[in-house]
Coordinates of C-alpha atoms in Angstrom, one line a residue:
M1 CA 9.7 3.6 7.1
A2 CA 13.3 4.2 7.8
S3 CA 15.5 1.6 9.2
G4 CA 19.2 1.1 9.9
D5 CA 19.7 0.6 6.2
T6 CA 18.6 4.0 5.0
A7 CA 16.9 4.4 1.7
I8 CA 17.7 7.2 -0.7
T9 CA 15.4 10.2 -0.2
K10 CA 13.2 10.9 -3.2
K11 CA 11.9 14.2 -4.4
C12 CA 8.3 15.0 -3.5
G13 CA 6.8 17.1 -6.3
C14 CA 3.3 18.0 -7.4
T15 CA 2.7 14.5 -8.8
E16 CA 3.7 12.8 -5.7
I17 CA 1.7 15.1 -3.5
T18 CA -1.4 14.5 -5.6
I19 CA -1.0 10.7 -5.4
F20 CA -0.5 11.1 -1.6
L21 CA -3.7 13.1 -1.2
L22 CA -5.7 10.7 -3.4
A23 CA -4.6 7.8 -1.2
L24 CA -5.6 9.8 1.8
I25 CA -9.0 10.6 0.4
F26 CA -9.7 7.0 -0.7
G27 CA -8.4 5.5 2.6
T28 CA -10.7 7.8 4.6
A29 CA -13.7 7.0 2.4
C30 CA -13.0 3.3 2.7
S31 CA -13.0 3.4 6.6
I32 CA -16.1 5.6 6.7
C33 CA -18.0 3.4 4.3
S34 CA -17.1 0.3 6.3
K35 CA -18.4 1.8 9.5
V36 CA -21.6 3.2 7.8
M37 CA -22.4 -0.2 6.3
M38 CA -22.1 -1.8 9.7
D39 CA -24.9 0.5 11.0
M40 CA -27.2 0.3 8.1
H41 CA -30.4 -1.8 8.0
G42 CA -32.0 -3.8 5.2
I43 CA -34.7 -6.4 4.5
G44 CA -33.4 -10.0 5.1
M45 CA -34.4 -13.3 3.6
T46 CA -37.4 -13.6 6.0
G47 CA -38.8 -10.2 5.0
E48 CA -37.8 -8.6 8.3
T49 CA -35.6 -5.5 8.8
E50 CA -32.2 -6.4 10.1
Q51 CA -28.9 -4.6 10.8
F52 CA -26.3 -5.0 8.1
S53 CA -23.5 -6.0 10.4
K54 CA -21.5 -8.2 8.1
P55 CA -17.7 -8.0 8.7
I56 CA -17.0 -11.2 6.7
F57 CA -18.8 -9.8 3.7
Q58 CA -16.9 -6.6 3.9
T59 CA -13.7 -8.6 3.9
F60 CA -14.9 -10.5 0.9
G61 CA -15.9 -7.2 -0.8
M62 CA -12.4 -5.9 -0.1
F63 CA -10.8 -8.8 -1.9
V64 CA -13.2 -8.7 -4.8
G65 CA -12.3 -5.0 -5.3
M66 CA -8.6 -5.8 -5.2
T67 CA -8.9 -8.5 -7.9
F68 CA -9.2 -5.6 -10.4
G69 CA -5.5 -5.2 -9.9
V70 CA -4.9 -8.3 -12.1
V71 CA -7.0 -6.7 -14.9
M72 CA -4.9 -3.5 -14.6
H73 CA -1.7 -5.5 -14.5
W74 CA -2.3 -7.2 -17.8
S75 CA -3.8 -4.0 -19.3
V76 CA -0.6 -2.1 -18.4
L77 CA 1.5 -4.9 -20.1
F78 CA -0.7 -5.3 -23.2
F79 CA -1.3 -1.6 -24.0
R80 CA 2.2 -0.7 -22.7
V81 CA 0.8 1.9 -20.4
P82 CA 3.5 3.9 -18.5
F83 CA 3.1 2.9 -14.9
P84 CA 5.5 2.9 -12.0
G85 CA 7.2 -0.4 -11.6
Y86 CA 6.8 -1.6 -15.2
N87 CA 9.4 -1.6 -18.0
H88 CA 8.0 -1.3 -21.6
A89 CA 11.3 -1.2 -23.4
S90 CA 11.0 -2.6 -26.9
P91 CA 12.7 -6.0 -27.5
S92 CA 15.6 -5.9 -29.9
T93 CA 14.6 -6.8 -33.4
N94 CA 18.2 -7.2 -34.6
S95 CA 21.1 -9.4 -33.7
K96 CA 22.1 -9.2 -30.1
D97 CA 25.6 -8.5 -31.2
H98 CA 24.6 -5.5 -33.4
P99 CA 22.5 -2.9 -31.7
T100 CA 21.0 -0.2 -33.9
E101 CA 19.8 3.3 -33.4
S102 CA 16.2 2.0 -33.0
T103 CA 17.2 -0.4 -30.2
S104 CA 19.0 0.0 -26.9
L105 CA 22.7 0.7 -27.3
V106 CA 23.3 -0.8 -23.8
P107 CA 22.7 -4.6 -23.4
K108 CA 19.7 -5.2 -21.2
D109 CA 20.0 -6.9 -17.9
A110 CA 18.1 -10.1 -18.0
N111 CA 16.9 -9.8 -14.5
S112 CA 15.6 -6.2 -15.0
D113 CA 13.6 -7.4 -18.0
S114 CA 12.0 -10.2 -16.2
K115 CA 11.1 -8.1 -13.2
N116 CA 8.4 -6.0 -14.7
S117 CA 7.8 -7.1 -18.3
G118 CA 5.4 -9.8 -17.5
Q119 CA 7.9 -12.7 -17.5
I120 CA 6.9 -13.9 -14.1
P121 CA 7.1 -17.6 -13.2
L122 CA 3.8 -19.4 -12.7
S123 CA 4.8 -20.3 -9.1
M124 CA 4.7 -16.5 -8.2
Y125 CA 0.9 -16.5 -8.7
F126 CA 0.5 -19.3 -6.1
Y127 CA 3.2 -17.8 -3.9
L128 CA 1.1 -14.7 -3.5
A129 CA -1.5 -16.7 -1.7
I130 CA 0.6 -16.4 1.5
P131 CA 0.1 -12.7 2.0
S132 CA -3.6 -13.2 1.2
V133 CA -3.9 -15.5 4.2
F134 CA -2.3 -12.8 6.4
D135 CA -4.5 -10.1 4.8
L136 CA -7.6 -12.1 5.3
A137 CA -6.9 -12.9 8.9
A138 CA -5.9 -9.3 9.7
T139 CA -8.9 -7.7 7.9
A140 CA -11.3 -10.1 9.6
L141 CA -9.9 -9.4 13.0
C142 CA -10.0 -5.6 12.5
M143 CA -13.6 -5.8 11.0
L144 CA -14.7 -7.7 14.1
G145 CA -13.1 -5.1 16.4
L146 CA -14.6 -2.3 14.4
R147 CA -18.1 -3.4 15.4
Y148 CA -17.4 -2.2 19.0
L149 CA -15.3 1.0 18.3
D150 CA -15.5 4.3 16.6
V151 CA -13.8 4.3 13.3
S152 CA -11.2 7.0 14.3
I153 CA -10.2 5.0 17.4
Y154 CA -10.1 1.9 15.3
Q155 CA -7.7 3.5 12.8
L156 CA -5.5 4.8 15.5
L157 CA -5.2 1.4 17.1
R158 CA -4.2 0.0 13.7
G159 CA -1.4 2.5 13.8
S160 CA 0.2 0.3 16.4
G161 CA 1.4 -1.9 13.5
V162 CA 4.5 0.2 13.3
V163 CA 5.6 -1.4 16.6
F164 CA 5.2 -4.9 15.3
V165 CA 6.8 -4.2 12.0
A166 CA 9.8 -2.5 13.8
L167 CA 10.3 -5.6 16.0
M168 CA 10.0 -8.0 13.1
K169 CA 12.4 -6.0 10.9
D170 CA 14.9 -5.8 13.7
R171 CA 14.7 -9.5 14.7
F172 CA 13.9 -11.3 11.5
L173 CA 15.1 -9.1 8.6
G174 CA 18.2 -7.9 10.4
D175 CA 17.5 -4.2 9.8
R176 CA 19.2 -2.5 12.8
L177 CA 17.1 0.3 14.3
Y178 CA 18.8 3.4 15.7
K179 CA 18.1 4.7 19.2
F180 CA 15.9 7.6 18.0
Q181 CA 13.8 5.1 16.0
W182 CA 13.2 3.0 19.1
L183 CA 12.1 6.2 20.8
G184 CA 9.6 6.7 18.1
V185 CA 8.3 3.1 18.6
V186 CA 7.9 3.7 22.3
L187 CA 5.9 6.9 21.6
N188 CA 3.7 4.9 19.3
V189 CA 3.0 2.5 22.1
V190 CA 2.2 5.4 24.4
S191 CA -0.3 6.7 21.8
V192 CA -1.9 3.3 21.5
I193 CA -2.4 3.2 25.3
L194 CA -4.0 6.7 25.3
V195 CA -6.4 5.8 22.5
G196 CA -7.3 2.5 24.2
V197 CA -8.1 4.4 27.5
T198 CA -10.2 6.9 25.4
A199 CA -12.2 4.0 24.0
I200 CA -12.9 2.5 27.4
L201 CA -13.9 5.8 29.0
A202 CA -16.1 6.8 26.1
S203 CA -17.9 3.5 26.0
S204 CA -20.3 4.7 28.7
T205 CA -21.1 8.0 27.0
K206 CA -21.5 7.0 23.3
T207 CA -24.4 8.9 21.8
H208 CA -25.2 6.7 18.9
A209 CA -24.7 3.2 20.0
D210 CA -25.1 1.2 23.2
V211 CA -21.9 -0.7 23.5
A212 CA -20.8 -2.4 26.7
Q213 CA -17.4 -1.7 28.2
A214 CA -16.4 -5.4 28.0
D215 CA -17.2 -5.3 24.3
V216 CA -15.0 -2.2 23.8
I217 CA -12.1 -4.0 25.5
W218 CA -12.7 -7.0 23.3
G219 CA -12.8 -4.7 20.2
I220 CA -9.4 -3.2 21.2
V221 CA -7.9 -6.7 21.6
L222 CA -9.2 -7.8 18.1
V223 CA -7.9 -4.7 16.4
L224 CA -4.4 -5.1 18.0
A225 CA -4.3 -8.7 17.0
G226 CA -5.2 -7.7 13.4
A227 CA -2.4 -5.1 13.5
F228 CA 0.1 -7.8 14.4
V229 CA -1.0 -10.1 11.6
Q230 CA -1.0 -7.1 9.2
A231 CA 2.6 -6.5 10.2
L232 CA 3.4 -10.1 9.2
Q233 CA 1.9 -9.4 5.9
Y234 CA 3.9 -6.2 5.4
V235 CA 7.2 -7.9 6.2
F236 CA 6.4 -10.8 3.9
E237 CA 5.4 -8.4 1.1
E238 CA 8.7 -6.5 1.5
K239 CA 10.5 -9.8 1.1
V240 CA 8.5 -10.8 -2.0
M241 CA 9.0 -7.4 -3.7
S242 CA 12.8 -7.6 -3.1
M243 CA 13.3 -11.0 -4.6
D244 CA 15.4 -11.6 -7.8
I245 CA 12.1 -11.6 -9.7
P246 CA 9.8 -9.6 -7.6
A247 CA 6.0 -9.3 -7.9
P248 CA 4.9 -6.1 -9.7
P249 CA 2.7 -3.9 -7.5
L250 CA -0.6 -4.4 -9.5
L251 CA -0.1 -8.1 -9.7
L252 CA 0.6 -8.2 -5.9
I253 CA -2.6 -6.4 -5.2
G254 CA -4.6 -8.4 -7.7
M255 CA -3.5 -11.8 -6.7
E256 CA -4.0 -11.1 -3.1
G257 CA -7.6 -10.2 -4.1
V258 CA -8.0 -13.4 -6.1
W259 CA -6.7 -15.7 -3.4
G260 CA -8.5 -13.8 -0.7
S261 CA -11.8 -14.1 -2.6
V262 CA -11.3 -17.9 -3.1
L263 CA -10.5 -18.4 0.6
C264 CA -13.6 -16.4 1.6
L265 CA -15.9 -18.5 -0.5
L266 CA -14.3 -21.9 0.1
V267 CA -13.2 -21.6 3.8
V268 CA -14.4 -18.5 5.7
Y269 CA -18.1 -18.5 4.6
P270 CA -18.6 -22.3 5.2
L271 CA -17.1 -21.9 8.7
A272 CA -19.3 -18.8 9.3
Y273 CA -22.4 -20.7 8.2
Y274 CA -21.9 -23.7 10.5
L275 CA -20.7 -21.7 13.5
P276 CA -23.6 -20.7 15.7
G277 CA -24.6 -17.0 15.9
D278 CA -27.3 -14.4 15.7
D279 CA -27.6 -14.3 11.9
H280 CA -30.4 -16.9 11.4
G281 CA -28.5 -19.5 13.4
S282 CA -25.2 -18.8 11.8
Y283 CA -22.3 -16.5 12.7
E284 CA -22.8 -14.9 9.3
H285 CA -25.4 -16.2 6.8
F286 CA -24.2 -15.6 3.2
G287 CA -27.8 -16.1 1.8
N288 CA -29.2 -13.6 4.2
T289 CA -26.4 -11.1 3.3
M290 CA -27.3 -11.4 -0.4
A291 CA -31.0 -11.0 0.3
M292 CA -30.3 -7.8 2.3
I293 CA -28.2 -6.4 -0.6
L294 CA -30.8 -7.3 -3.3
N295 CA -33.7 -5.9 -1.2
T296 CA -32.1 -2.7 -0.1
K297 CA -31.0 0.0 -2.5
S298 CA -29.1 2.1 0.0
I299 CA -26.8 -0.9 0.9
Q300 CA -26.2 -1.5 -2.8
I301 CA -25.1 2.1 -3.3
M302 CA -22.9 2.1 -0.2
F303 CA -21.2 -1.2 -1.2
G304 CA -20.5 0.3 -4.6
V305 CA -18.8 3.2 -3.0
Y306 CA -16.9 0.9 -0.7
F307 CA -15.8 -1.3 -3.6
V308 CA -14.3 1.7 -5.5
A309 CA -12.8 3.2 -2.3
I310 CA -11.0 0.0 -1.2
F311 CA -9.4 -0.6 -4.6
G312 CA -8.5 3.1 -5.0
Y313 CA -6.8 3.2 -1.6
N314 CA -4.7 0.0 -2.3
L315 CA -3.7 1.4 -5.7
F316 CA -2.7 4.8 -4.6
A317 CA -1.0 3.5 -1.5
V318 CA 1.2 1.3 -3.6
L319 CA 1.9 4.3 -5.9
V320 CA 3.0 6.3 -2.8
T321 CA 5.5 3.6 -2.1
F322 CA 6.8 3.5 -5.6
L323 CA 6.9 7.3 -6.3
L324 CA 8.3 8.2 -2.9
N325 CA 9.1 5.3 -0.5
S326 CA 7.7 3.3 2.4
I327 CA 8.3 6.2 4.8
W328 CA 5.6 8.2 3.1
H329 CA 3.3 5.2 3.2
A330 CA 3.8 5.1 7.0
I331 CA 3.1 8.9 7.1
L332 CA -0.1 8.2 5.0
D333 CA -1.4 5.7 7.5
N334 CA -0.9 8.1 10.4
F335 CA -2.7 10.9 8.5
R336 CA -5.8 8.8 8.0
P337 CA -7.0 8.9 11.6
I338 CA -7.1 12.7 11.5
T339 CA -9.1 12.9 8.3
I340 CA -11.4 10.1 9.5
W341 CA -12.1 11.7 12.9
L342 CA -12.8 15.1 11.2
A343 CA -15.0 13.3 8.6
D344 CA -16.9 11.5 11.4
M345 CA -17.6 14.7 13.3
F346 CA -18.7 16.4 10.1
I347 CA -21.1 13.5 9.4
F348 CA -22.5 13.6 12.9
Y349 CA -23.1 17.4 13.1
F350 CA -24.1 18.1 9.5
I351 CA -25.4 14.9 7.8
N352 CA -26.7 12.1 10.1
E353 CA -26.1 11.6 13.8
A354 CA -26.7 7.9 13.4
F355 CA -23.4 7.4 11.4
G356 CA -21.1 10.1 12.8
E357 CA -19.1 10.6 15.9
A358 CA -19.7 13.4 18.4
W359 CA -17.2 15.4 20.4
I360 CA -17.2 14.3 24.0
K361 CA -15.1 15.1 27.0
E362 CA -12.9 12.1 26.4
S363 CA -12.1 13.4 22.9
W364 CA -9.3 15.6 24.4
L365 CA -7.5 12.4 25.4
Q366 CA -7.9 11.0 22.0
L367 CA -6.6 14.2 20.5
L368 CA -3.5 13.9 22.8
G369 CA -3.0 10.3 21.7
M370 CA -3.2 11.4 18.1
A371 CA -0.6 14.1 18.7
V372 CA 1.7 11.6 20.4
L373 CA 1.3 9.2 17.5
L374 CA 2.2 11.8 14.9
Y375 CA 5.1 13.0 17.0
G376 CA 6.5 9.5 17.5
T377 CA 6.1 8.6 13.9
S378 CA 7.9 11.8 12.8
I379 CA 10.8 11.0 15.2
Y380 CA 10.9 7.4 13.9
N381 CA 11.1 8.6 10.2
A382 CA 14.0 11.1 10.7
P383 CA 16.0 12.4 9.0
H384 CA 13.7 12.1 6.0
P385 CA 11.4 14.9 4.8
G386 CA 8.4 15.6 7.1
S387 CA 10.2 14.2 10.2
V388 CA 11.3 15.7 13.5
W389 CA 15.0 15.9 14.4
L390 CA 16.0 15.6 18.0
Q391 CA 19.1 17.7 18.4
G392 CA 18.8 19.2 21.9
E393 CA 15.9 21.6 21.2
W394 CA 13.2 22.4 23.8
Y395 CA 10.9 19.8 22.2
S396 CA 13.7 17.2 22.3
L397 CA 13.7 17.1 26.1
G398 CA 17.5 17.3 26.1
L399 CA 18.0 14.4 23.7
D400 CA 20.5 14.7 20.9
F401 CA 20.8 12.1 18.1
S402 CA 22.8 14.3 15.7
D403 CA 25.5 11.6 15.3
E404 CA 23.0 9.0 14.2
Y405 CA 21.4 11.5 11.7
H406 CA 24.8 12.3 10.2
E407 CA 25.6 8.6 10.0
I408 CA 22.4 8.1 8.0
E409 CA 23.0 11.1 5.7
E410 CA 26.5 9.9 5.0
S411 CA 25.3 6.5 4.2
T412 CA 22.7 8.0 1.9
R413 CA 25.3 10.1 0.1
E414 CA 27.5 7.1 -0.4
S415 CA 24.5 5.1 -1.8
E416 CA 23.8 7.9 -4.3
I417 CA 27.4 8.1 -5.4
D418 CA 27.5 4.3 -5.9
A419 CA 24.3 4.4 -7.9
E420 CA 25.5 7.2 -10.1
W421 CA 28.8 5.4 -10.7
E422 CA 27.1 2.2 -11.6
A423 CA 24.9 4.1 -14.0
K424 CA 27.9 5.7 -15.7
Q425 CA 29.6 2.3 -15.9
L426 CA 26.6 0.9 -17.7
Q427 CA 26.3 3.9 -20.0
F428 CA 29.9 3.8 -21.1
K429 CA 30.2 0.1 -21.2
V430 CA 32.6 -1.0 -24.0
R431 CA 30.7 -2.3 -27.0
N432 CA 32.1 -4.6 -29.6
N433 CA 30.6 -2.7 -32.5
S434 CA 29.8 0.9 -33.4
S435 CA 26.5 2.3 -32.0
F436 CA 25.5 3.0 -35.6
I437 CA 25.7 -0.6 -36.8
G438 CA 22.5 -1.7 -38.4
S439 CA 20.1 -0.9 -41.1
R440 CA 20.9 2.8 -41.1
Q441 CA 24.7 2.5 -41.0
P442 CA 26.1 3.9 -44.3
F443 CA 29.3 1.9 -44.1
L444 CA 27.7 -1.5 -43.6
S445 CA 27.8 -3.8 -46.6
A446 CA 24.5 -4.0 -48.2
P447 CA 23.1 -7.1 -50.0
Q448 CA 24.9 -7.6 -53.3
R449 CA 23.0 -6.4 -56.4
S450 CA 23.6 -7.2 -60.0
P451 CA 26.3 -4.9 -61.3
V452 CA 25.0 -2.0 -63.4
P453 CA 27.0 -1.5 -66.6
H454 CA 28.7 1.8 -67.0
R455 CA 27.2 3.9 -69.7
A456 CA 29.5 5.5 -72.2
A457 CA 30.6 8.9 -71.4
T458 CA 29.3 9.9 -74.9
D459 CA 25.7 9.2 -73.9
S460 CA 24.6 12.9 -73.8
S461 CA 21.3 12.0 -72.0
N462 CA 23.3 11.1 -68.8
V463 CA 25.6 14.0 -68.9
V464 CA 24.8 16.6 -66.2

């Protein structure tokens, strides 16, 4: 998302649009699968049929799915697969002072080599445990809140994370926000309030679950708390990926999955076992969860789909950030509630009423909250593509932020000029030797050979 320090706008072509749509599809599938699994039933360890309401296991499954990022990271490096954020330039096989045609004519920057070529300090693998803690806490809180809310409302409430991120960036990272950006943040708050009111009013008219109003309020609080912790994670990840030797995207995803899985097994599940609850005396019994999975084919299939969806979403969401920028990632998060809501209603009316979401009279309020959320986000992301400019038009309500837009555009142009000039400086950097020095240079002295005696001119066999 945009901030006072404006990023250079990137072109959105067919490849970028395809990646964006794939991220949207996988993200929608992930949220739908999560809610469906919550409502499924299976045979537990006592042989009785129970509801598969296992938020901690879903969190654990998410981390297990993300661990595949480590495999992809090393595969990309080993097989030299072209991938955004990775540099596979061949190391020089000649003297550093004598580049050849087969090697780079411009000396490589040591920092750029170490960024994405696998030369990552061992401490980075442990450092990435910190965002795993944030991710674990945020996911667990949101999963707990999802038990009491419809998935579309749940996703809209998670959209409030932009508020927390904006505040943290302004206060802790020193990224100054413009006035129109604060207006976008305020509209996001308004949308969160509208969605929260929708959830409370609809709690008495839900057609597929009997959820008390107090539980709905508790669910809203849990999801908002999860959004706050998730904002901490995003700010920390931004810092990690902007360090002198940043974490590559696949490694970041993979190590978060590894550390999250370890924390779930060694910390979360032992606590869940000893805390009292309705799952055979525990808050969540791991043995009973495994028994339900092994005894129920439908849960196995749904978890497999969820496993693929959660990794696919994280992968393509990272690619959206790399190929475009974080602004489009924010737009992606705000598109998901629309597709989730539509998918929920499709499931309810055309597949299975037990898992979908019906249209009710309060849905109009939810639709309004969704519109305000998209409108506020579009204002916040200006003047980038897909945004709304407030320049005194009827939909601007008399507000005009043209001066701020022009300031951002001018800053962007200056950044582009600086980047182009730096690239030219690197390209035409004075070299000590000719660019053709090396094994193919015809004027370079070759290893001395034994002199070949000149044949007599009278040797008719050598006369042409």
